[in-house]
């Protein structure tokens, strides 16, 4: 998963009341619109986009290009959080244009980071790496330790996913060093999560479980339910992949991950949680449940190519086990389409 800055859990009620009832200058109105679009980015797509677009109209009228760029970025992040990647890219590229036009390195840095997250979620890892790498010198120039930590954490996540363990560990070490100094528990949690994957690749399950536990603890402290949910799903995976699997514990952690993802109310996170339950039941040879949760995952959100390839891979296996060759072939074709599309984007 991608590491992001905590997005505004500001007091939206008081901000909305101020916007509605207080006499405001244009700069004050713009500031409130920017704060509201940011605060709603991870919880209410319609409100986030409404406040961003209202702000963009006003900021363009006032020729305030910096605020226009910030509002475009907020809209882009909102669309990203709710898995509308095409709209996210449209707004984020507009934000990037404004950052370049006015020469604002901070806006450019934050937009590169967000564009990298979109590419990461689409499975376009080379493009994501390129965006993150463009952000690093800007973060170093601004002495922005938190953003630098996030960029390193996300790079470690990519290299973990593609099993380039040398680079994964390189960026994990950088992440942990900065996160420890700056008390950035979200980035530290992601580093622990990725370290768990490193130890899993070495079949050191006790260490993998230890670091997954550290990740869960870090995300609990941060209050980030989405991230905590992902880490608990990681714990589920460890228990069903062990040489002597504990399917009941895997099921427990997968259901806990679904509970936390439901609290985040983000469709992509909920889809991933359903997919993990499908994985557990597939490994457990509970084929009907594996099939049921795979379909639920796809119905909930079908935008993430990583999740989709997992879903259709599971459906291939459940169909084979049930002796339904026709369905297995259909699902295999869907699986191949996803892999071929990703290969085309990458190469």
Short mmCIF file of C-alpha atoms in Angstrom, two decimals:
data_model
loop_
_atom_site.label_atom_id
_atom_site.label_comp_id
_atom_site.label_asym_id
_atom_site.label_seq_id
_atom_site.Cartn_x
_atom_site.Cartn_y
_atom_site.Cartn_z
CA UNK A 1 0.00 0.00 0.00
CA UNK A 2 1.03 3.60 -0.36
CA UNK A 3 1.95 5.78 2.56
CA UNK A 4 0.28 9.19 2.64
CA UNK A 5 0.21 12.14 4.99
CA UNK A 6 -2.70 12.08 7.42
CA UNK A 7 -5.48 13.93 5.61
CA UNK A 8 -7.49 16.52 7.46
CA UNK A 9 -9.75 15.32 10.17
CA UNK A 10 -10.39 18.99 10.76
CA UNK A 11 -13.58 20.15 12.46
CA UNK A 12 -15.56 20.21 9.24
CA UNK A 13 -18.79 21.28 10.93
CA UNK A 14 -17.27 24.49 12.28
CA UNK A 15 -15.52 25.18 8.97
CA UNK A 16 -18.78 24.73 7.05
CA UNK A 17 -20.64 26.98 9.50
CA UNK A 18 -17.98 29.66 9.09
CA UNK A 19 -18.20 29.40 5.32
CA UNK A 20 -21.98 29.69 5.42
CA UNK A 21 -22.57 32.29 8.13
CA UNK A 22 -19.52 34.51 8.56
CA UNK A 23 -18.80 37.58 6.43
CA UNK A 24 -15.58 36.60 4.66
CA UNK A 25 -13.04 38.28 2.48
CA UNK A 26 -12.15 36.44 -0.72
CA UNK A 27 -8.82 35.18 0.72
CA UNK A 28 -10.64 33.92 3.86
CA UNK A 29 -13.26 32.14 1.74
CA UNK A 30 -10.54 30.53 -0.36
CA UNK A 31 -8.70 29.33 2.73
CA UNK A 32 -11.86 27.69 4.08
CA UNK A 33 -12.61 26.03 0.74
CA UNK A 34 -9.06 24.67 0.59
CA UNK A 35 -9.26 23.34 4.17
CA UNK A 36 -12.64 21.70 3.58
CA UNK A 37 -11.58 20.05 0.33
CA UNK A 38 -8.56 18.60 2.14
CA UNK A 39 -10.51 17.55 5.23
CA UNK A 40 -13.08 15.62 3.20
CA UNK A 41 -10.59 14.03 0.79
CA UNK A 42 -10.54 10.67 2.55
CA UNK A 43 -14.11 10.57 3.83
CA UNK A 44 -16.55 12.20 1.40
CA UNK A 45 -15.66 12.38 -2.28
CA UNK A 46 -18.62 14.54 -3.30
CA UNK A 47 -17.98 17.17 -0.66
CA UNK A 48 -14.22 17.18 -1.26
CA UNK A 49 -14.67 17.73 -5.00
CA UNK A 50 -17.47 20.28 -4.49
CA UNK A 51 -15.37 22.46 -2.19
CA UNK A 52 -12.30 22.06 -4.42
CA UNK A 53 -14.13 23.04 -7.61
CA UNK A 54 -15.85 25.98 -5.90
CA UNK A 55 -12.44 27.10 -4.69
CA UNK A 56 -10.88 26.66 -8.12
CA UNK A 57 -13.53 28.94 -9.69
CA UNK A 58 -12.83 31.62 -7.09
CA UNK A 59 -9.03 31.28 -7.14
CA UNK A 60 -8.93 31.46 -10.95
CA UNK A 61 -11.07 34.62 -10.81
CA UNK A 62 -8.64 36.06 -8.25
CA UNK A 63 -5.64 34.85 -10.33
CA UNK A 64 -4.34 33.06 -7.24
CA UNK A 65 -2.43 30.30 -9.05
CA UNK A 66 -0.90 28.78 -5.92
CA UNK A 67 -4.28 28.20 -4.30
CA UNK A 68 -5.68 26.90 -7.58
CA UNK A 69 -2.85 24.37 -7.69
CA UNK A 70 -3.47 23.32 -4.08
CA UNK A 71 -7.19 22.88 -4.74
CA UNK A 72 -6.48 20.82 -7.86
CA UNK A 73 -4.21 18.62 -5.77
CA UNK A 74 -6.90 18.20 -3.09
CA UNK A 75 -9.44 17.14 -5.73
CA UNK A 76 -6.91 14.74 -7.23
CA UNK A 77 -6.21 13.14 -3.86
CA UNK A 78 -9.93 12.77 -3.17
CA UNK A 79 -10.45 10.98 -6.48
CA UNK A 80 -7.41 8.80 -5.73
CA UNK A 81 -8.69 7.87 -2.29
CA UNK A 82 -11.96 6.72 -3.85
CA UNK A 83 -10.23 4.84 -6.70
CA UNK A 84 -11.15 7.17 -9.59
CA UNK A 85 -7.62 7.18 -10.98
CA UNK A 86 -8.37 8.88 -14.32
CA UNK A 87 -9.95 11.92 -12.64
CA UNK A 88 -7.18 11.89 -10.03
CA UNK A 89 -4.55 12.15 -12.75
CA UNK A 90 -6.40 14.97 -14.52
CA UNK A 91 -6.48 17.15 -11.41
CA UNK A 92 -3.01 16.20 -10.22
CA UNK A 93 -1.48 17.03 -13.59
CA UNK A 94 -3.23 20.41 -13.45
CA UNK A 95 -1.70 20.94 -10.00
CA UNK A 96 1.71 20.01 -11.39
CA UNK A 97 1.29 22.54 -14.22
CA UNK A 98 0.49 25.30 -11.71
CA UNK A 99 3.46 24.33 -9.52
CA UNK A 100 5.79 24.58 -12.52
CA UNK A 101 4.19 27.80 -13.75
CA UNK A 102 4.69 29.62 -10.45
CA UNK A 103 7.88 27.79 -9.46
CA UNK A 104 6.52 26.48 -6.15
CA UNK A 105 8.69 23.54 -5.08
CA UNK A 106 6.46 22.51 -2.18
CA UNK A 107 3.38 22.11 -4.36
CA UNK A 108 5.50 20.31 -6.95
CA UNK A 109 6.86 17.93 -4.29
CA UNK A 110 3.42 17.11 -2.90
CA UNK A 111 1.99 16.59 -6.38
CA UNK A 112 4.82 14.29 -7.49
CA UNK A 113 4.18 12.24 -4.36
CA UNK A 114 0.44 12.01 -5.10
CA UNK A 115 1.02 11.13 -8.78
CA UNK A 116 3.38 8.39 -7.63
CA UNK A 117 0.64 6.99 -5.39
CA UNK A 118 -1.79 6.82 -8.31
CA UNK A 119 0.75 5.03 -10.51
CA UNK A 120 1.61 2.66 -7.64
CA UNK A 121 -2.05 1.72 -7.18
CA UNK A 122 -2.45 1.15 -10.92
CA UNK A 123 0.50 -1.25 -10.86
CA UNK A 124 2.70 1.01 -13.00
CA UNK A 125 5.75 0.72 -10.78
CA UNK A 126 8.38 2.32 -13.08
CA UNK A 127 6.21 5.44 -13.39
CA UNK A 128 5.59 5.51 -9.64
CA UNK A 129 9.33 5.19 -8.95
CA UNK A 130 9.99 8.06 -11.38
CA UNK A 131 7.53 10.36 -9.60
CA UNK A 132 8.88 9.47 -6.15
CA UNK A 133 12.49 9.97 -7.28
CA UNK A 134 11.58 13.42 -8.65
CA UNK A 135 10.19 14.28 -5.24
CA UNK A 136 13.27 13.28 -3.23
CA UNK A 137 15.58 16.21 -4.17
CA UNK A 138 12.70 18.65 -3.61
CA UNK A 139 12.05 17.19 -0.15
CA UNK A 140 15.77 17.34 0.65
CA UNK A 141 15.97 20.94 -0.59
CA UNK A 142 13.06 21.95 1.66
CA UNK A 143 14.35 19.86 4.57
CA UNK A 144 10.93 18.19 4.61
CA UNK A 145 11.70 15.09 6.68
CA UNK A 146 8.12 13.86 6.83
CA UNK A 147 7.67 13.90 3.05
CA UNK A 148 11.12 12.38 2.51
CA UNK A 149 10.17 9.59 4.88
CA UNK A 150 6.93 8.97 2.98
CA UNK A 151 8.77 8.83 -0.36
CA UNK A 152 11.34 6.35 0.98
CA UNK A 153 8.56 4.26 2.55
CA UNK A 154 6.67 4.08 -0.74
CA UNK A 155 9.82 3.20 -2.69
CA UNK A 156 10.53 0.40 -0.23
CA UNK A 157 6.96 -0.79 -0.77
CA UNK A 158 7.42 -0.98 -4.54
CA UNK A 159 10.75 -2.80 -4.32
CA UNK A 160 9.26 -5.21 -1.79
CA UNK A 161 6.36 -5.94 -4.15
CA UNK A 162 8.67 -6.61 -7.12
CA UNK A 163 11.02 -8.60 -4.86
CA UNK A 164 14.08 -6.41 -5.33
CA UNK A 165 15.14 -7.05 -1.76
CA UNK A 166 18.42 -5.10 -1.93
CA UNK A 167 16.68 -1.83 -2.85
CA UNK A 168 13.75 -2.62 -0.57
CA UNK A 169 16.08 -2.90 2.42
CA UNK A 170 18.02 0.19 1.35
CA UNK A 171 14.89 2.36 1.41
CA UNK A 172 13.55 0.61 4.50
CA UNK A 173 16.70 1.58 6.39
CA UNK A 174 16.31 5.21 5.25
CA UNK A 175 12.64 5.19 6.22
CA UNK A 176 13.26 3.80 9.69
CA UNK A 177 16.14 6.20 10.35
CA UNK A 178 14.10 9.30 9.52
CA UNK A 179 10.80 8.04 10.96
CA UNK A 180 12.46 7.24 14.29
CA UNK A 181 14.07 10.70 14.49
CA UNK A 182 10.88 12.53 13.53
CA UNK A 183 8.43 10.24 15.36
CA UNK A 184 6.59 9.56 12.10
CA UNK A 185 4.66 6.50 13.24
CA UNK A 186 2.78 6.05 9.95
CA UNK A 187 5.96 5.75 7.86
CA UNK A 188 7.51 3.62 10.60
CA UNK A 189 4.49 1.34 10.43
CA UNK A 190 4.85 0.97 6.68
CA UNK A 191 8.54 0.18 7.08
CA UNK A 192 7.72 -2.56 9.59
CA UNK A 193 5.02 -3.87 7.23
CA UNK A 194 7.51 -4.08 4.37
CA UNK A 195 10.16 -5.65 6.61
CA UNK A 196 7.65 -8.36 7.40
CA UNK A 197 7.50 -9.09 3.65
CA UNK A 198 11.30 -9.21 3.48
CA UNK A 199 11.40 -11.83 6.26
CA UNK A 200 8.54 -13.71 4.61
CA UNK A 201 10.65 -13.94 1.43
CA UNK A 202 13.37 -15.57 3.58
CA UNK A 203 10.76 -17.92 5.14
CA UNK A 204 11.56 -16.51 8.58
CA UNK A 205 7.95 -16.55 9.80
CA UNK A 206 8.65 -15.66 13.42
CA UNK A 207 10.42 -12.44 12.37
CA UNK A 208 7.75 -11.71 9.77
CA UNK A 209 5.03 -12.00 12.43
CA UNK A 210 7.07 -9.88 14.84
CA UNK A 211 7.40 -6.99 12.37
CA UNK A 212 3.77 -7.29 11.25
CA UNK A 213 2.83 -6.90 14.93
CA UNK A 214 5.01 -3.78 15.12
CA UNK A 215 3.23 -2.42 12.03
CA UNK A 216 -0.21 -3.04 13.52
CA UNK A 217 0.83 -1.35 16.78
CA UNK A 218 2.19 1.69 14.90
CA UNK A 219 -0.99 2.12 12.86
CA UNK A 220 -3.15 1.71 15.97
CA UNK A 221 -1.24 4.60 17.57
CA UNK A 222 -1.68 6.72 14.45
CA UNK A 223 -5.43 6.14 14.32
CA UNK A 224 -5.21 5.23 10.63
CA UNK A 225 -7.85 2.49 10.34
CA UNK A 226 -7.14 1.84 6.66
CA UNK A 227 -3.46 1.14 7.30
CA UNK A 228 -4.16 -0.92 10.41
CA UNK A 229 -6.60 -2.97 8.32
CA UNK A 230 -3.96 -3.62 5.66
CA UNK A 231 -1.44 -4.73 8.28
CA UNK A 232 -3.92 -7.13 9.88
CA UNK A 233 -4.56 -8.58 6.42
CA UNK A 234 -0.79 -9.05 6.15
CA UNK A 235 -0.90 -11.00 9.41
CA UNK A 236 -3.64 -13.20 7.96
CA UNK A 237 -1.45 -13.96 4.96
CA UNK A 238 1.45 -15.01 7.20
CA UNK A 239 -0.69 -17.52 9.07
CA UNK A 240 -2.02 -19.23 5.96
CA UNK A 241 1.38 -19.26 4.22
CA UNK A 242 3.29 -20.84 7.11
CA UNK A 243 4.68 -24.36 6.55
CA UNK A 244 2.07 -25.52 9.06
CA UNK A 245 -0.79 -23.11 8.35
CA UNK A 246 -3.11 -21.90 11.09
CA UNK A 247 -6.23 -21.20 9.06
CA UNK A 248 -8.35 -20.21 12.04
CA UNK A 249 -5.89 -17.47 13.02
CA UNK A 250 -5.63 -16.43 9.36
CA UNK A 251 -9.43 -16.15 9.22
CA UNK A 252 -9.46 -14.16 12.50
CA UNK A 253 -6.95 -11.60 11.20
CA UNK A 254 -8.61 -11.36 7.78
CA UNK A 255 -12.00 -10.65 9.39
CA UNK A 256 -10.36 -8.08 11.65
CA UNK A 257 -8.89 -6.47 8.54
CA UNK A 258 -12.34 -6.33 6.93
CA UNK A 259 -13.80 -4.74 10.07
CA UNK A 260 -11.13 -2.02 10.05
CA UNK A 261 -11.42 -1.45 6.31
CA UNK A 262 -15.18 -1.00 6.65
CA UNK A 263 -14.48 1.71 9.22
CA UNK A 264 -12.27 3.51 6.69
CA UNK A 265 -15.21 3.45 4.21
CA UNK A 266 -12.77 3.39 1.27
CA UNK A 267 -13.98 0.97 -1.45
CA UNK A 268 -10.48 -0.10 -2.52
CA UNK A 269 -9.52 -1.00 1.06
CA UNK A 270 -12.73 -2.96 1.58
CA UNK A 271 -12.16 -4.79 -1.72
CA UNK A 272 -8.64 -5.75 -0.59
CA UNK A 273 -10.05 -7.09 2.69
CA UNK A 274 -12.60 -9.26 0.88
CA UNK A 275 -9.81 -10.48 -1.38
CA UNK A 276 -7.70 -11.50 1.62
CA UNK A 277 -10.60 -13.50 3.02
CA UNK A 278 -10.89 -15.18 -0.39
CA UNK A 279 -7.16 -16.00 -0.22
CA UNK A 280 -7.54 -17.54 3.25
CA UNK A 281 -10.49 -19.70 2.21
CA UNK A 282 -8.79 -20.74 -1.02
CA UNK A 283 -5.72 -21.94 0.93
CA UNK A 284 -8.09 -23.66 3.39
CA UNK A 285 -9.88 -25.37 0.47
CA UNK A 286 -13.18 -23.76 1.43
CA UNK A 287 -13.93 -23.12 -2.22
CA UNK A 288 -17.46 -21.73 -1.96
CA UNK A 289 -16.35 -19.09 0.55
CA UNK A 290 -13.25 -18.31 -1.53
CA UNK A 291 -15.46 -17.76 -4.57
CA UNK A 292 -18.01 -15.72 -2.62
CA UNK A 293 -15.45 -13.29 -1.22
CA UNK A 294 -13.64 -12.96 -4.56
CA UNK A 295 -16.90 -11.82 -6.18
CA UNK A 296 -17.58 -9.44 -3.28
CA UNK A 297 -14.10 -7.94 -3.73
CA UNK A 298 -14.66 -7.26 -7.42
CA UNK A 299 -18.18 -5.89 -6.86
CA UNK A 300 -16.90 -3.50 -4.19
CA UNK A 301 -14.08 -2.00 -6.25
CA UNK A 302 -12.61 -3.08 -9.58
CA UNK A 303 -10.02 -0.35 -10.14
CA UNK A 304 -6.86 -1.81 -8.63
CA UNK A 305 -5.04 -4.13 -11.05
CA UNK A 306 -3.14 -5.85 -8.22
CA UNK A 307 -6.35 -6.78 -6.42
CA UNK A 308 -8.10 -7.75 -9.67
CA UNK A 309 -5.35 -10.14 -10.72
CA UNK A 310 -5.60 -11.78 -7.28
CA UNK A 311 -9.41 -12.01 -7.56
CA UNK A 312 -9.45 -13.68 -10.96
CA UNK A 313 -6.56 -15.97 -10.03
CA UNK A 314 -8.63 -17.19 -7.09
CA UNK A 315 -11.71 -17.66 -9.28
CA UNK A 316 -9.68 -19.73 -11.73
CA UNK A 317 -8.71 -22.09 -8.90
CA UNK A 318 -12.17 -22.37 -7.37
CA UNK A 319 -13.62 -23.18 -10.81
CA UNK A 320 -10.95 -25.83 -11.45
CA UNK A 321 -11.61 -27.44 -8.08
CA UNK A 322 -15.33 -27.51 -8.81
CA UNK A 323 -14.68 -29.08 -12.20
CA UNK A 324 -16.14 -26.13 -14.14
CA UNK A 325 -13.72 -25.86 -17.08
CA UNK A 326 -15.81 -23.22 -18.88
CA UNK A 327 -15.76 -20.80 -15.94
CA UNK A 328 -12.09 -21.51 -15.28
CA UNK A 329 -11.29 -20.55 -18.89
CA UNK A 330 -13.38 -17.36 -18.67
CA UNK A 331 -11.67 -16.29 -15.47
CA UNK A 332 -8.25 -17.19 -16.86
CA UNK A 333 -8.91 -14.92 -19.85
CA UNK A 334 -9.84 -12.08 -17.48
CA UNK A 335 -6.67 -12.73 -15.48
CA UNK A 336 -4.51 -12.70 -18.63
CA UNK A 337 -6.13 -9.46 -19.82
CA UNK A 338 -5.11 -7.74 -16.58
CA UNK A 339 -1.54 -9.06 -16.73
CA UNK A 340 -1.19 -8.19 -20.44
CA UNK A 341 -2.49 -4.66 -19.84
CA UNK A 342 -0.06 -4.16 -17.00
CA UNK A 343 2.81 -5.49 -19.10
CA UNK A 344 1.87 -3.07 -21.92
CA UNK A 345 1.85 -0.13 -19.47
CA UNK A 346 5.21 -1.14 -18.01
CA UNK A 347 7.10 -2.01 -21.16
#
